[in-house]
Amino acid sequence: MFTFCTDPSVLPQWQWFACYLTTNTHFALYRSVLVVLLLLALVAPLALGLGMLGALAMRSGSFLLRGIGTVYVSMVRGVPDIIFFLFVPFAIDQLVEYILHRLRCPDWEGSVWRGNDFVVCAEAKVPLSTSPAWVHDLWGFTLAVVAFAIVFGAFAANTLHGAMTAVPKAQIETAEAYGMTRPQAFRRVLMPQMWVYALPGLSNLWMILTKATPLLFLLGIQDIVFWARELGGAKTSLFAYPHADWRVWYFLGVLVFYLALTWISQKVLDRVMIRLSRGQATAAGEAQRRAARA
Amino acid sequence: MRSCGESFEGLILRALGREYGDRLLPRGLDITLCDQVFLIASGLLWNLYYALLALSVGFLLATALAFAKASPLGWLRRPAAGFIFLFRGSPLFIQFFFAYEALSLLPRTGIEVNLLLVSITVETQWMTRAWAGALLVLLLNTAAYSAEIFHGALQSIPKGDLEAADAYGLSGFARFRRVIWPTMLRLAWPSYTNEAIFLLHATALVYFSAFPAWQQMGDALYYARYFADQTFNPFVAYPIAGAYFVLLTLLIIFCFGLVNRRLNRHLPREARARLRFRPQYIR
């Protein structure tokens, strides 16, 4: 990185650290922070969408849809979600390979489950064994996003369902008295008002989501935990930058990163709450009205 | 293929160590359904161990922390608030890693870890083992979360209750023991039940973080993953583990419900806060 980094063993303290912290492997660590943020950016809308679908299913008139919604939500919430993080990518991977196997290799003899092995033909492997490494990484990351979205979608569905029921019934009745159809009343009256009720639950969920991101490590993704372990481990003099076991410092860094992330999130969410309460028929909204009048 | 009875004898206490069952875990094609059911069940012993000890000790610590956070004295309030922020603001998963690395340094700073693995004696080494180190982290973690719940309850004790205590001439410890503490518990209990459930589910993380499962003594999920990896079939082991956790969750709800009934026994029936099944959020 810097011009003076040619021979690290003779550098004075601060230059040694400047070089050490800008090695290629350290940039991998910094990139993995971006991976965490990317995961958050992808999972949050997906989970919200899935949660919306789940909440709508839970209050739909159809018995079947209501059953599906309720089972989805209560199943995910009753079990430690780490089980889902281990199970879902594994299961989806096998499912996709099985479907591709049936499509691409129709004349394959015998079952794909042989004893304790899951064997599909070479063309059905996802990703193909010939594809470059980044495709494998991308596939792993996609599975992780799906697993996170499924788990947090269930939580969001529960929160949104609660928020929809929390909107005062009189509001809907008024809308219907004005001659709106049920979908219209839902779109024009319920949707704009439910967010203020959903926000405390959703912000709680956001906090939980940020704190669940280190679990990416369990899904075999080279995330922030992986690199902290990798880089912090003791390096012998064979390495350009030998050092003792510094993992505790690396994990301290990760800890501080997450503390900062939750602290900033809290500040932002507080502001959003103030913005959403404006003009609402809640205690916070009433307080804002009083303050504005005074 | 061995019979279910043999699996039961060999595996039901295997999580406690090799002396209490089969030396080697079943492998590959030898794995039967009964093996999975009983070995995962034996892993639950560790989940229960962590959950029960962390909850009971954490409860005392949380009460102290909640009162410290509510205290008007700055030197008492600020450390308590900082402690709570530290443990609630960071992921438990990272806390495990950090604690493991920090505890590994205990004997002498800057020691080689591979030296530690060959076990270089010293009395502090047991702290890096999961049963002690992970328990410590879980305990502090649940103390922080419960303290926040208790602090919230403390803030919402009805003013009338405190005035009534004053009117009866209660003060100091008697006021605390007979009015403040029971009311705080009563208000906090539904949330505290959820916290206990989260904690139970969080115990599943122990053997997936830094703490190694020594001699393959692990918890339920450790064995579930072992079977999923061995059989390459996630559709048996994980649902078994999941079902066990649901059962334990229901057991917690039942036990905490009994306490809740007792805490609310002076109230008219409709006014009693009902416990709701609202389990599961990771942290």
Coordinates of C-alpha atoms in Angstrom, one line a residue:
Chain A
M1 CA 0.0 0.0 0.0
F2 CA 2.5 2.6 1.2
T3 CA 5.9 3.0 -0.5
F4 CA 7.8 2.3 2.7
C5 CA 6.3 -1.1 3.1
T6 CA 8.9 -3.0 1.2
D7 CA 10.7 -4.6 4.2
P8 CA 8.3 -4.6 7.2
S9 CA 10.8 -6.2 9.6
V10 CA 12.9 -3.0 9.9
L11 CA 10.0 -0.5 10.2
P12 CA 9.4 1.6 13.3
Q13 CA 6.2 1.0 15.2
W14 CA 3.6 3.2 13.6
Q15 CA 4.8 2.5 10.1
W16 CA 4.8 -1.2 10.7
F17 CA 1.1 -0.9 11.8
A18 CA 0.2 1.3 8.9
C19 CA 1.6 -1.4 6.5
Y20 CA 0.2 -4.2 8.6
L21 CA -3.4 -2.8 8.5
T22 CA -3.3 -2.3 4.8
T23 CA -2.3 -5.7 3.6
N24 CA -4.4 -7.5 1.1
T25 CA -5.9 -9.8 3.7
H26 CA -6.9 -6.9 5.8
F27 CA -8.7 -5.4 2.9
A28 CA -10.6 -8.7 2.7
L29 CA -11.6 -8.1 6.3
Y30 CA -12.8 -4.6 5.4
R31 CA -14.7 -6.0 2.5
S32 CA -16.4 -8.5 4.8
V33 CA -17.8 -5.5 6.7
L34 CA -19.4 -4.5 3.4
V35 CA -20.8 -8.0 3.1
V36 CA -22.5 -7.6 6.5
L37 CA -24.0 -4.3 5.4
L38 CA -25.0 -5.8 2.0
L39 CA -26.7 -8.7 3.8
L40 CA -28.6 -6.2 5.9
A41 CA -29.6 -4.2 2.9
L42 CA -30.9 -7.2 1.0
V43 CA -32.6 -9.1 3.9
A44 CA -34.5 -6.1 5.4
P45 CA -36.7 -5.5 2.3
L46 CA -37.0 -9.2 1.5
A47 CA -38.1 -10.0 5.1
L48 CA -40.5 -7.1 5.1
G49 CA -42.1 -8.2 1.9
L50 CA -42.3 -11.8 3.1
G51 CA -43.7 -10.5 6.4
M52 CA -46.3 -8.5 4.5
L53 CA -47.4 -11.6 2.6
G54 CA -47.4 -13.6 5.7
A55 CA -49.5 -11.0 7.6
L56 CA -51.9 -10.8 4.7
A57 CA -52.2 -14.5 4.6
M58 CA -52.9 -14.6 8.3
R59 CA -55.9 -12.3 7.9
S60 CA -57.2 -13.5 4.6
G61 CA -60.7 -15.0 4.3
S62 CA -59.4 -18.2 2.8
F63 CA -59.0 -21.0 5.4
L64 CA -56.1 -22.5 3.5
L65 CA -54.1 -19.2 3.2
R66 CA -54.7 -18.4 6.9
G67 CA -53.5 -21.9 7.8
I68 CA -50.3 -21.5 5.7
G69 CA -49.6 -18.1 7.3
T70 CA -50.1 -19.2 10.8
V71 CA -48.1 -22.4 10.4
Y72 CA -45.2 -20.4 8.8
V73 CA -45.1 -17.9 11.6
S74 CA -45.4 -20.2 14.5
M75 CA -43.1 -22.8 13.1
V76 CA -40.2 -20.4 12.7
R77 CA -40.8 -18.7 16.0
G78 CA -41.0 -21.8 18.2
V79 CA -37.6 -23.1 17.3
P80 CA -34.2 -21.5 17.8
D81 CA -33.5 -19.8 14.6
I82 CA -29.9 -21.0 14.4
I83 CA -31.5 -24.4 13.5
F84 CA -33.1 -22.7 10.6
F85 CA -29.9 -21.1 9.6
L86 CA -28.3 -24.5 9.5
F87 CA -31.2 -26.2 8.0
V88 CA -32.6 -23.9 5.3
P89 CA -29.5 -23.5 3.1
F90 CA -28.7 -27.2 3.3
A91 CA -32.3 -28.1 2.4
I92 CA -32.6 -25.6 -0.4
D93 CA -29.3 -26.7 -1.9
Q94 CA -30.5 -30.3 -2.0
L95 CA -33.9 -29.3 -3.3
V96 CA -32.6 -27.3 -6.2
E97 CA -30.1 -30.0 -7.1
Y98 CA -32.8 -32.6 -7.0
I99 CA -35.1 -30.6 -9.3
L100 CA -32.2 -29.9 -11.8
H101 CA -31.3 -33.5 -11.6
R102 CA -34.7 -34.6 -12.7
L103 CA -34.8 -32.1 -15.5
R104 CA -31.3 -32.5 -16.9
C105 CA -30.6 -36.1 -16.4
P106 CA -33.9 -38.0 -17.0
D107 CA -32.2 -41.3 -17.8
W108 CA -30.1 -41.5 -14.6
E109 CA -30.4 -44.9 -13.0
G110 CA -31.3 -45.3 -9.3
S111 CA -32.1 -43.0 -6.5
V112 CA -30.2 -39.8 -5.6
W113 CA -30.1 -41.0 -2.0
R114 CA -27.6 -43.8 -1.8
G115 CA -27.0 -44.9 1.8
N116 CA -25.8 -41.8 3.4
D117 CA -24.9 -39.9 0.3
F118 CA -26.8 -37.5 -1.9
V119 CA -25.6 -38.0 -5.5
V120 CA -26.8 -36.0 -8.5
C121 CA -25.4 -36.0 -12.0
A122 CA -22.6 -33.6 -12.8
E123 CA -24.9 -31.3 -14.8
A124 CA -27.2 -30.8 -11.9
K125 CA -24.6 -29.6 -9.4
V126 CA -25.3 -26.1 -8.2
P127 CA -23.1 -24.3 -8.9
L128 CA -21.4 -26.4 -11.7
S129 CA -18.1 -27.8 -10.6
T130 CA -16.5 -26.1 -13.5
S131 CA -17.7 -22.6 -12.5
P132 CA -15.3 -20.1 -11.0
A133 CA -14.9 -19.6 -7.3
W134 CA -16.9 -16.4 -7.2
V135 CA -20.0 -18.2 -8.4
H136 CA -19.7 -20.6 -5.5
D137 CA -19.4 -17.6 -3.1
L138 CA -22.4 -15.9 -4.7
W139 CA -24.5 -19.1 -4.4
G140 CA -23.5 -19.5 -0.7
F141 CA -24.4 -15.9 0.0
T142 CA -27.7 -16.2 -1.9
L143 CA -28.6 -19.2 0.3
A144 CA -27.7 -17.2 3.4
V145 CA -29.9 -14.3 2.3
V146 CA -32.8 -16.7 1.7
A147 CA -32.4 -18.3 5.1
F148 CA -32.3 -14.9 6.8
A149 CA -35.3 -13.7 4.8
I150 CA -37.4 -16.8 5.8
V151 CA -36.6 -16.5 9.5
F152 CA -37.0 -12.7 9.7
G153 CA -40.0 -12.7 7.4
A154 CA -41.8 -14.8 10.0
F155 CA -40.9 -12.3 12.7
A156 CA -42.0 -9.4 10.5
A157 CA -45.2 -11.2 9.6
N158 CA -46.1 -11.4 13.3
T159 CA -45.3 -7.8 13.9
L160 CA -47.2 -6.5 10.9
H161 CA -50.2 -8.7 11.7
G162 CA -50.2 -7.2 15.2
A163 CA -49.9 -3.7 13.7
M164 CA -52.8 -4.2 11.3
T165 CA -55.1 -5.3 14.2
A166 CA -53.9 -2.3 16.3
V167 CA -55.3 0.3 13.9
P168 CA -58.5 1.5 15.5
K169 CA -61.5 -0.4 14.0
A170 CA -63.5 2.8 13.7
Q171 CA -61.1 4.1 11.1
I172 CA -61.8 1.2 8.8
E173 CA -65.5 1.4 9.5
T174 CA -65.4 5.1 8.6
A175 CA -63.7 4.3 5.3
E176 CA -66.3 1.7 4.5
A177 CA -69.0 4.2 5.4
Y178 CA -67.6 6.5 2.8
G179 CA -68.2 3.8 0.3
M180 CA -64.6 2.4 -0.1
T181 CA -64.3 -1.3 -1.0
R182 CA -62.3 -3.5 1.4
P183 CA -59.1 -3.3 -0.8
Q184 CA -59.5 0.5 -1.1
A185 CA -59.9 0.9 2.7
F186 CA -56.9 -1.3 3.2
R187 CA -54.7 0.7 0.8
R188 CA -55.8 4.2 1.8
V189 CA -56.6 3.9 5.5
L190 CA -55.0 0.9 7.1
M191 CA -51.6 0.8 5.2
P192 CA -50.6 4.4 6.0
Q193 CA -51.6 4.1 9.6
M194 CA -50.2 0.7 10.5
W195 CA -46.6 1.7 10.4
V196 CA -46.6 3.7 13.5
Y197 CA -47.9 0.7 15.4
A198 CA -45.5 -1.6 13.6
L199 CA -42.4 0.5 14.1
P200 CA -41.4 -0.5 17.7
G201 CA -41.6 -4.1 16.7
L202 CA -39.8 -3.6 13.4
S203 CA -37.0 -1.6 15.0
N204 CA -36.6 -4.3 17.6
L205 CA -36.4 -6.7 14.7
W206 CA -33.8 -4.6 12.9
M207 CA -31.7 -4.7 16.1
I208 CA -32.0 -8.5 16.2
L209 CA -31.2 -8.8 12.5
T210 CA -28.0 -6.7 12.9
K211 CA -27.0 -8.9 15.8
A212 CA -27.7 -12.1 13.9
T213 CA -25.4 -11.2 11.0
P214 CA -22.3 -12.8 12.5
L215 CA -24.1 -16.1 12.1
L216 CA -23.1 -15.9 8.5
F217 CA -19.9 -17.5 9.7
L218 CA -21.8 -20.7 10.4
L219 CA -23.0 -20.8 6.8
G220 CA -19.5 -21.0 5.6
I221 CA -19.2 -17.5 4.4
Q222 CA -16.0 -15.6 4.7
D223 CA -17.4 -12.9 6.9
I224 CA -16.1 -10.6 9.6
V225 CA -15.8 -13.4 12.1
F226 CA -13.9 -15.6 9.7
W227 CA -11.4 -12.9 8.9
A228 CA -11.0 -11.9 12.5
R229 CA -10.1 -15.5 13.4
E230 CA -7.9 -15.8 10.4
L231 CA -5.9 -12.6 10.8
G232 CA -5.8 -12.6 14.5
G233 CA -4.2 -16.0 14.9
A234 CA -0.5 -16.1 15.8
K235 CA 1.8 -15.6 12.8
T236 CA 5.3 -17.0 12.9
S237 CA 8.4 -15.4 11.4
L238 CA 7.6 -17.1 8.1
F239 CA 5.0 -14.4 7.6
A240 CA 5.8 -10.8 6.5
Y241 CA 4.2 -9.5 9.6
P242 CA 4.8 -11.9 12.5
H243 CA 2.8 -11.3 15.6
A244 CA 1.5 -13.2 18.7
D245 CA -2.1 -14.3 19.0
W246 CA -4.1 -11.1 18.5
R247 CA -7.5 -12.6 18.1
V248 CA -8.8 -11.1 21.3
W249 CA -8.1 -7.6 19.8
Y250 CA -9.7 -8.5 16.5
F251 CA -12.8 -9.7 18.3
L252 CA -12.8 -6.6 20.4
G253 CA -12.8 -4.6 17.2
V254 CA -15.7 -6.6 15.9
L255 CA -17.6 -6.1 19.2
V256 CA -17.1 -2.3 18.9
F257 CA -18.2 -2.4 15.3
Y258 CA -21.5 -4.0 16.3
L259 CA -22.0 -1.7 19.3
A260 CA -21.6 1.3 16.9
L261 CA -24.0 -0.3 14.4
T262 CA -26.7 -0.8 17.0
W263 CA -26.1 2.6 18.6
I264 CA -26.5 4.4 15.2
S265 CA -29.5 2.3 14.3
Q266 CA -31.1 3.3 17.6
K267 CA -30.6 7.0 16.9
V268 CA -32.0 6.7 13.3
L269 CA -35.0 4.6 14.4
D270 CA -35.8 7.2 17.1
R271 CA -36.0 9.9 14.5
V272 CA -38.1 7.7 12.2
M273 CA -40.5 7.1 15.1
I274 CA -40.9 10.9 15.6
R275 CA -41.5 11.4 11.9
L276 CA -44.1 8.6 11.7
S277 CA -46.0 9.8 14.8
R278 CA -46.7 13.1 13.2
G279 CA -50.5 13.5 12.9
Q280 CA -51.3 10.1 14.3
A281 CA -54.0 9.3 16.8
T282 CA -51.4 8.1 19.4
A283 CA -50.0 9.5 22.5
A284 CA -46.7 10.4 20.8
G285 CA -48.7 12.1 18.0
E286 CA -50.8 14.0 20.5
A287 CA -47.7 15.2 22.3
Q288 CA -46.3 16.6 19.1
R289 CA -49.6 18.4 18.4
R290 CA -49.5 20.0 21.9
A291 CA -45.9 21.0 21.5
A292 CA -46.6 22.6 18.1
R293 CA -49.6 24.5 19.5
A294 CA -47.7 25.9 22.5
Chain B
M1 CA -27.9 -52.4 13.0
R2 CA -28.4 -52.2 16.7
S3 CA -31.6 -52.1 18.6
C4 CA -33.3 -49.1 20.1
G5 CA -32.5 -50.3 23.6
E6 CA -28.8 -50.5 22.9
S7 CA -28.9 -47.0 21.4
F8 CA -30.6 -45.7 24.5
E9 CA -28.1 -47.3 26.8
G10 CA -25.1 -46.2 24.8
L11 CA -26.1 -42.6 24.0
I12 CA -28.6 -41.2 26.5
L13 CA -25.9 -39.9 28.8
R14 CA -23.1 -39.6 26.2
A15 CA -23.2 -35.8 26.3
L16 CA -21.8 -36.0 29.9
G17 CA -18.6 -37.8 28.6
R18 CA -17.2 -40.9 27.2
E19 CA -17.3 -42.7 30.5
Y20 CA -21.1 -42.5 30.5
G21 CA -21.8 -44.3 27.2
D22 CA -20.3 -45.3 23.9
R23 CA -16.7 -44.1 23.4
L24 CA -17.3 -43.4 19.8
L25 CA -20.3 -41.7 18.3
P26 CA -22.2 -43.7 15.7
R27 CA -20.9 -43.1 12.2
G28 CA -21.9 -43.2 8.6
L29 CA -24.3 -46.0 7.7
D30 CA -24.5 -47.3 11.2
I31 CA -26.6 -44.4 12.3
T32 CA -30.2 -45.4 13.2
L33 CA -33.2 -43.2 13.9
C34 CA -33.0 -44.1 17.5
D35 CA -29.4 -43.1 17.7
Q36 CA -30.4 -39.6 16.5
V37 CA -33.3 -39.3 18.9
F38 CA -31.4 -40.4 22.0
L39 CA -28.1 -38.7 21.3
I40 CA -29.8 -35.3 20.5
A41 CA -31.8 -35.8 23.7
S42 CA -28.6 -36.3 25.7
G43 CA -27.3 -33.1 24.3
L44 CA -30.3 -31.3 25.9
L45 CA -28.7 -31.9 29.2
W46 CA -26.2 -29.2 28.4
N47 CA -28.8 -26.9 27.1
L48 CA -30.6 -27.3 30.4
Y49 CA -27.4 -26.9 32.4
Y50 CA -26.6 -23.6 30.8
A51 CA -30.2 -22.3 30.8
L52 CA -30.9 -23.2 34.5
L53 CA -27.6 -21.9 36.0
A54 CA -27.5 -18.8 33.8
L55 CA -31.1 -17.9 34.6
S56 CA -30.9 -18.5 38.4
V57 CA -27.6 -16.6 38.9
G58 CA -28.5 -14.1 36.2
F59 CA -31.7 -13.3 38.0
L60 CA -29.9 -12.1 41.2
L61 CA -27.4 -10.1 39.2
A62 CA -30.1 -8.6 37.0
T63 CA -32.0 -7.4 40.1
A64 CA -28.9 -5.7 41.4
L65 CA -28.2 -4.2 38.0
A66 CA -31.8 -2.9 37.6
F67 CA -31.6 -1.2 41.0
A68 CA -28.2 0.2 40.2
K69 CA -29.5 1.6 36.9
A70 CA -32.4 3.2 38.6
S71 CA -30.2 4.7 41.3
P72 CA -29.8 8.4 41.5
L73 CA -26.1 7.9 42.3
G74 CA -24.0 8.5 39.2
W75 CA -21.2 6.1 40.2
L76 CA -23.7 3.3 40.6
R77 CA -25.9 4.1 37.6
R78 CA -23.4 4.7 34.9
P79 CA -21.4 1.4 35.2
A80 CA -24.7 -0.5 35.3
A81 CA -26.1 1.3 32.2
G82 CA -22.8 0.7 30.4
F83 CA -22.8 -3.0 31.3
I84 CA -26.3 -3.3 30.0
F85 CA -25.6 -1.4 26.8
L86 CA -22.4 -3.5 26.2
F87 CA -24.2 -6.8 26.4
R88 CA -27.4 -5.8 24.7
G89 CA -25.8 -3.9 22.0
S90 CA -23.5 -6.6 20.7
P91 CA -24.2 -10.0 19.3
L92 CA -24.0 -12.9 21.7
F93 CA -22.1 -14.8 19.1
I94 CA -19.3 -12.3 19.1
Q95 CA -19.4 -12.1 22.9
F96 CA -18.6 -15.9 22.9
F97 CA -15.7 -15.4 20.6
F98 CA -14.3 -12.5 22.5
A99 CA -14.7 -14.1 25.9
Y100 CA -13.1 -17.3 24.7
E101 CA -10.0 -15.4 23.4
A102 CA -9.8 -13.2 26.4
L103 CA -10.1 -16.2 28.8
S104 CA -7.4 -18.0 26.8
L105 CA -5.1 -15.2 27.7
L106 CA -5.7 -15.6 31.4
P107 CA -2.6 -17.5 32.5
R108 CA -0.1 -15.1 31.0
T109 CA -0.8 -12.4 28.3
G110 CA 0.6 -13.2 24.9
I111 CA 0.7 -16.9 25.4
E112 CA 0.7 -19.2 22.4
V113 CA -2.7 -20.8 22.0
N114 CA -1.4 -24.0 20.5
L115 CA 0.5 -24.4 23.8
L116 CA -2.8 -24.1 25.5
L117 CA -4.4 -26.8 23.5
V118 CA -1.6 -29.2 24.6
S119 CA -2.8 -28.1 28.0
I120 CA -0.1 -26.2 29.9
T121 CA -1.6 -26.9 33.3
V122 CA -2.4 -23.7 35.3
E123 CA -5.6 -23.4 37.3
T124 CA -7.2 -20.8 35.0
Q125 CA -7.4 -23.1 32.0
W126 CA -10.8 -24.6 33.0
M127 CA -12.2 -21.1 32.3
T128 CA -11.7 -21.7 28.6
R129 CA -13.8 -24.8 28.7
A130 CA -17.4 -24.4 27.5
W131 CA -19.0 -25.4 30.8
A132 CA -17.4 -22.5 32.6
G133 CA -16.6 -19.9 30.0
A134 CA -19.8 -20.1 27.9
L135 CA -21.8 -20.2 31.1
L136 CA -20.2 -17.0 32.3
V137 CA -21.0 -15.3 29.0
L138 CA -24.6 -16.5 29.0
L139 CA -25.0 -15.5 32.6
L140 CA -23.8 -11.9 32.0
N141 CA -25.8 -11.7 28.8
T142 CA -29.1 -12.7 30.4
A143 CA -28.4 -10.5 33.4
A144 CA -28.1 -7.5 31.1
Y145 CA -31.3 -8.3 29.2
S146 CA -33.2 -9.1 32.3
A147 CA -31.9 -6.0 34.1
E148 CA -33.3 -3.9 31.3
I149 CA -36.7 -5.6 31.7
F150 CA -36.6 -5.2 35.5
H151 CA -35.5 -1.6 35.1
G152 CA -38.5 -0.9 32.9
A153 CA -40.8 -2.6 35.4
L154 CA -39.3 -0.6 38.3
Q155 CA -40.1 2.6 36.4
S156 CA -43.7 1.6 36.0
I157 CA -44.5 0.6 39.6
P158 CA -47.7 2.5 40.3
K159 CA -47.2 5.6 42.4
G160 CA -50.0 4.7 44.6
D161 CA -48.3 1.5 45.7
L162 CA -45.2 3.4 46.9
E163 CA -47.4 6.0 48.7
A164 CA -49.3 3.2 50.4
A165 CA -46.0 1.7 51.6
D166 CA -45.0 5.1 53.0
A167 CA -48.4 5.4 54.7
Y168 CA -47.9 2.1 56.4
G169 CA -44.6 3.3 57.7
L170 CA -42.5 0.9 55.6
S171 CA -39.1 2.0 54.7
G172 CA -35.7 0.7 53.7
F173 CA -35.5 -3.0 53.3
A174 CA -39.0 -3.8 54.4
R175 CA -40.4 -1.4 51.7
F176 CA -38.2 -3.1 49.1
R177 CA -39.1 -6.7 50.1
R178 CA -42.8 -6.3 50.6
V179 CA -43.7 -3.7 48.0
I180 CA -41.2 -2.7 45.4
W181 CA -39.7 -6.1 44.6
P182 CA -42.9 -8.2 44.3
T183 CA -44.5 -5.5 42.2
M184 CA -41.5 -5.2 40.0
L185 CA -41.5 -9.0 39.5
R186 CA -45.2 -9.0 38.8
L187 CA -44.9 -6.4 36.1
A188 CA -41.8 -7.8 34.6
W189 CA -42.8 -11.4 34.6
P190 CA -44.4 -11.8 31.1
S191 CA -41.3 -10.2 29.5
Y192 CA -39.0 -12.2 31.7
T193 CA -40.7 -15.4 30.6
N194 CA -39.8 -14.4 27.0
E195 CA -36.2 -13.7 28.1
A196 CA -36.0 -17.2 29.6
I197 CA -37.1 -18.7 26.3
F198 CA -34.6 -16.6 24.4
L199 CA -31.9 -17.7 26.7
L200 CA -32.8 -21.4 26.3
H201 CA -32.6 -20.9 22.5
A202 CA -29.4 -19.0 22.8
T203 CA -27.7 -22.0 24.6
A204 CA -27.8 -23.7 21.2
L205 CA -25.1 -21.2 20.0
V206 CA -22.5 -22.3 22.5
Y207 CA -20.8 -25.1 20.6
F208 CA -21.0 -23.2 17.3
S209 CA -18.9 -20.3 18.5
A210 CA -15.4 -20.5 19.8
F211 CA -15.8 -23.0 22.5
P212 CA -14.8 -26.5 21.4
A213 CA -16.9 -29.5 22.3
W214 CA -14.3 -31.5 24.2
Q215 CA -14.4 -35.3 23.7
Q216 CA -17.5 -34.7 21.6
M217 CA -19.5 -33.6 24.6
G218 CA -22.0 -31.2 23.0
D219 CA -25.5 -29.8 23.2
A220 CA -28.5 -30.9 21.2
L221 CA -27.8 -28.8 18.2
Y222 CA -24.1 -29.9 18.1
Y223 CA -25.3 -33.5 17.8
A224 CA -28.0 -32.6 15.3
R225 CA -25.3 -31.0 13.1
Y226 CA -23.1 -34.0 13.6
F227 CA -25.8 -36.3 12.3
A228 CA -26.7 -33.9 9.4
D229 CA -23.1 -33.9 8.3
Q230 CA -22.7 -37.7 8.7
T231 CA -25.9 -38.7 6.9
F232 CA -26.0 -35.8 4.5
N233 CA -29.7 -35.5 5.3
P234 CA -30.8 -32.4 7.2
F235 CA -34.5 -33.5 7.2
V236 CA -34.2 -35.8 10.2
A237 CA -31.8 -34.5 12.8
Y238 CA -32.7 -30.8 12.7
P239 CA -36.5 -31.4 13.1
I240 CA -35.7 -33.7 16.0
A241 CA -33.7 -31.0 17.7
G242 CA -36.4 -28.4 16.8
A243 CA -39.1 -30.5 18.4
Y244 CA -37.1 -30.9 21.6
F245 CA -36.7 -27.2 21.8
V246 CA -40.4 -26.6 21.3
L247 CA -41.1 -29.1 24.2
L248 CA -38.6 -27.3 26.5
T249 CA -40.1 -24.0 25.5
L250 CA -43.6 -25.2 26.5
L251 CA -42.1 -26.5 29.8
I252 CA -40.7 -23.0 30.5
I253 CA -44.0 -21.4 29.7
F254 CA -45.7 -23.8 32.1
C255 CA -43.3 -23.3 35.0
F256 CA -43.2 -19.5 34.6
G257 CA -47.0 -19.5 34.3
L258 CA -47.2 -21.1 37.7
V259 CA -45.0 -18.4 39.2
N260 CA -47.0 -15.8 37.3
R261 CA -50.2 -17.1 38.9
R262 CA -48.6 -16.9 42.4
L263 CA -47.4 -13.3 41.8
N264 CA -50.8 -12.2 40.7
R265 CA -52.8 -14.2 43.2
H266 CA -54.2 -11.1 45.0
L267 CA -55.7 -9.6 41.8
P268 CA -59.2 -10.2 40.5
R269 CA -59.2 -12.8 37.8
E270 CA -59.7 -10.5 34.8
A271 CA -56.9 -8.2 35.8
R272 CA -54.3 -10.9 35.9
A273 CA -51.7 -10.5 33.1
R274 CA -51.8 -13.5 31.0
L275 CA -48.6 -15.1 29.8
R276 CA -48.5 -15.3 26.0
F277 CA -46.6 -17.6 23.8
R278 CA -44.2 -15.2 22.2
P279 CA -41.0 -17.1 21.9
Q280 CA -37.9 -16.6 19.9
Y281 CA -35.7 -13.8 18.9
I282 CA -32.0 -14.3 18.5
R283 CA -29.6 -11.7 19.8

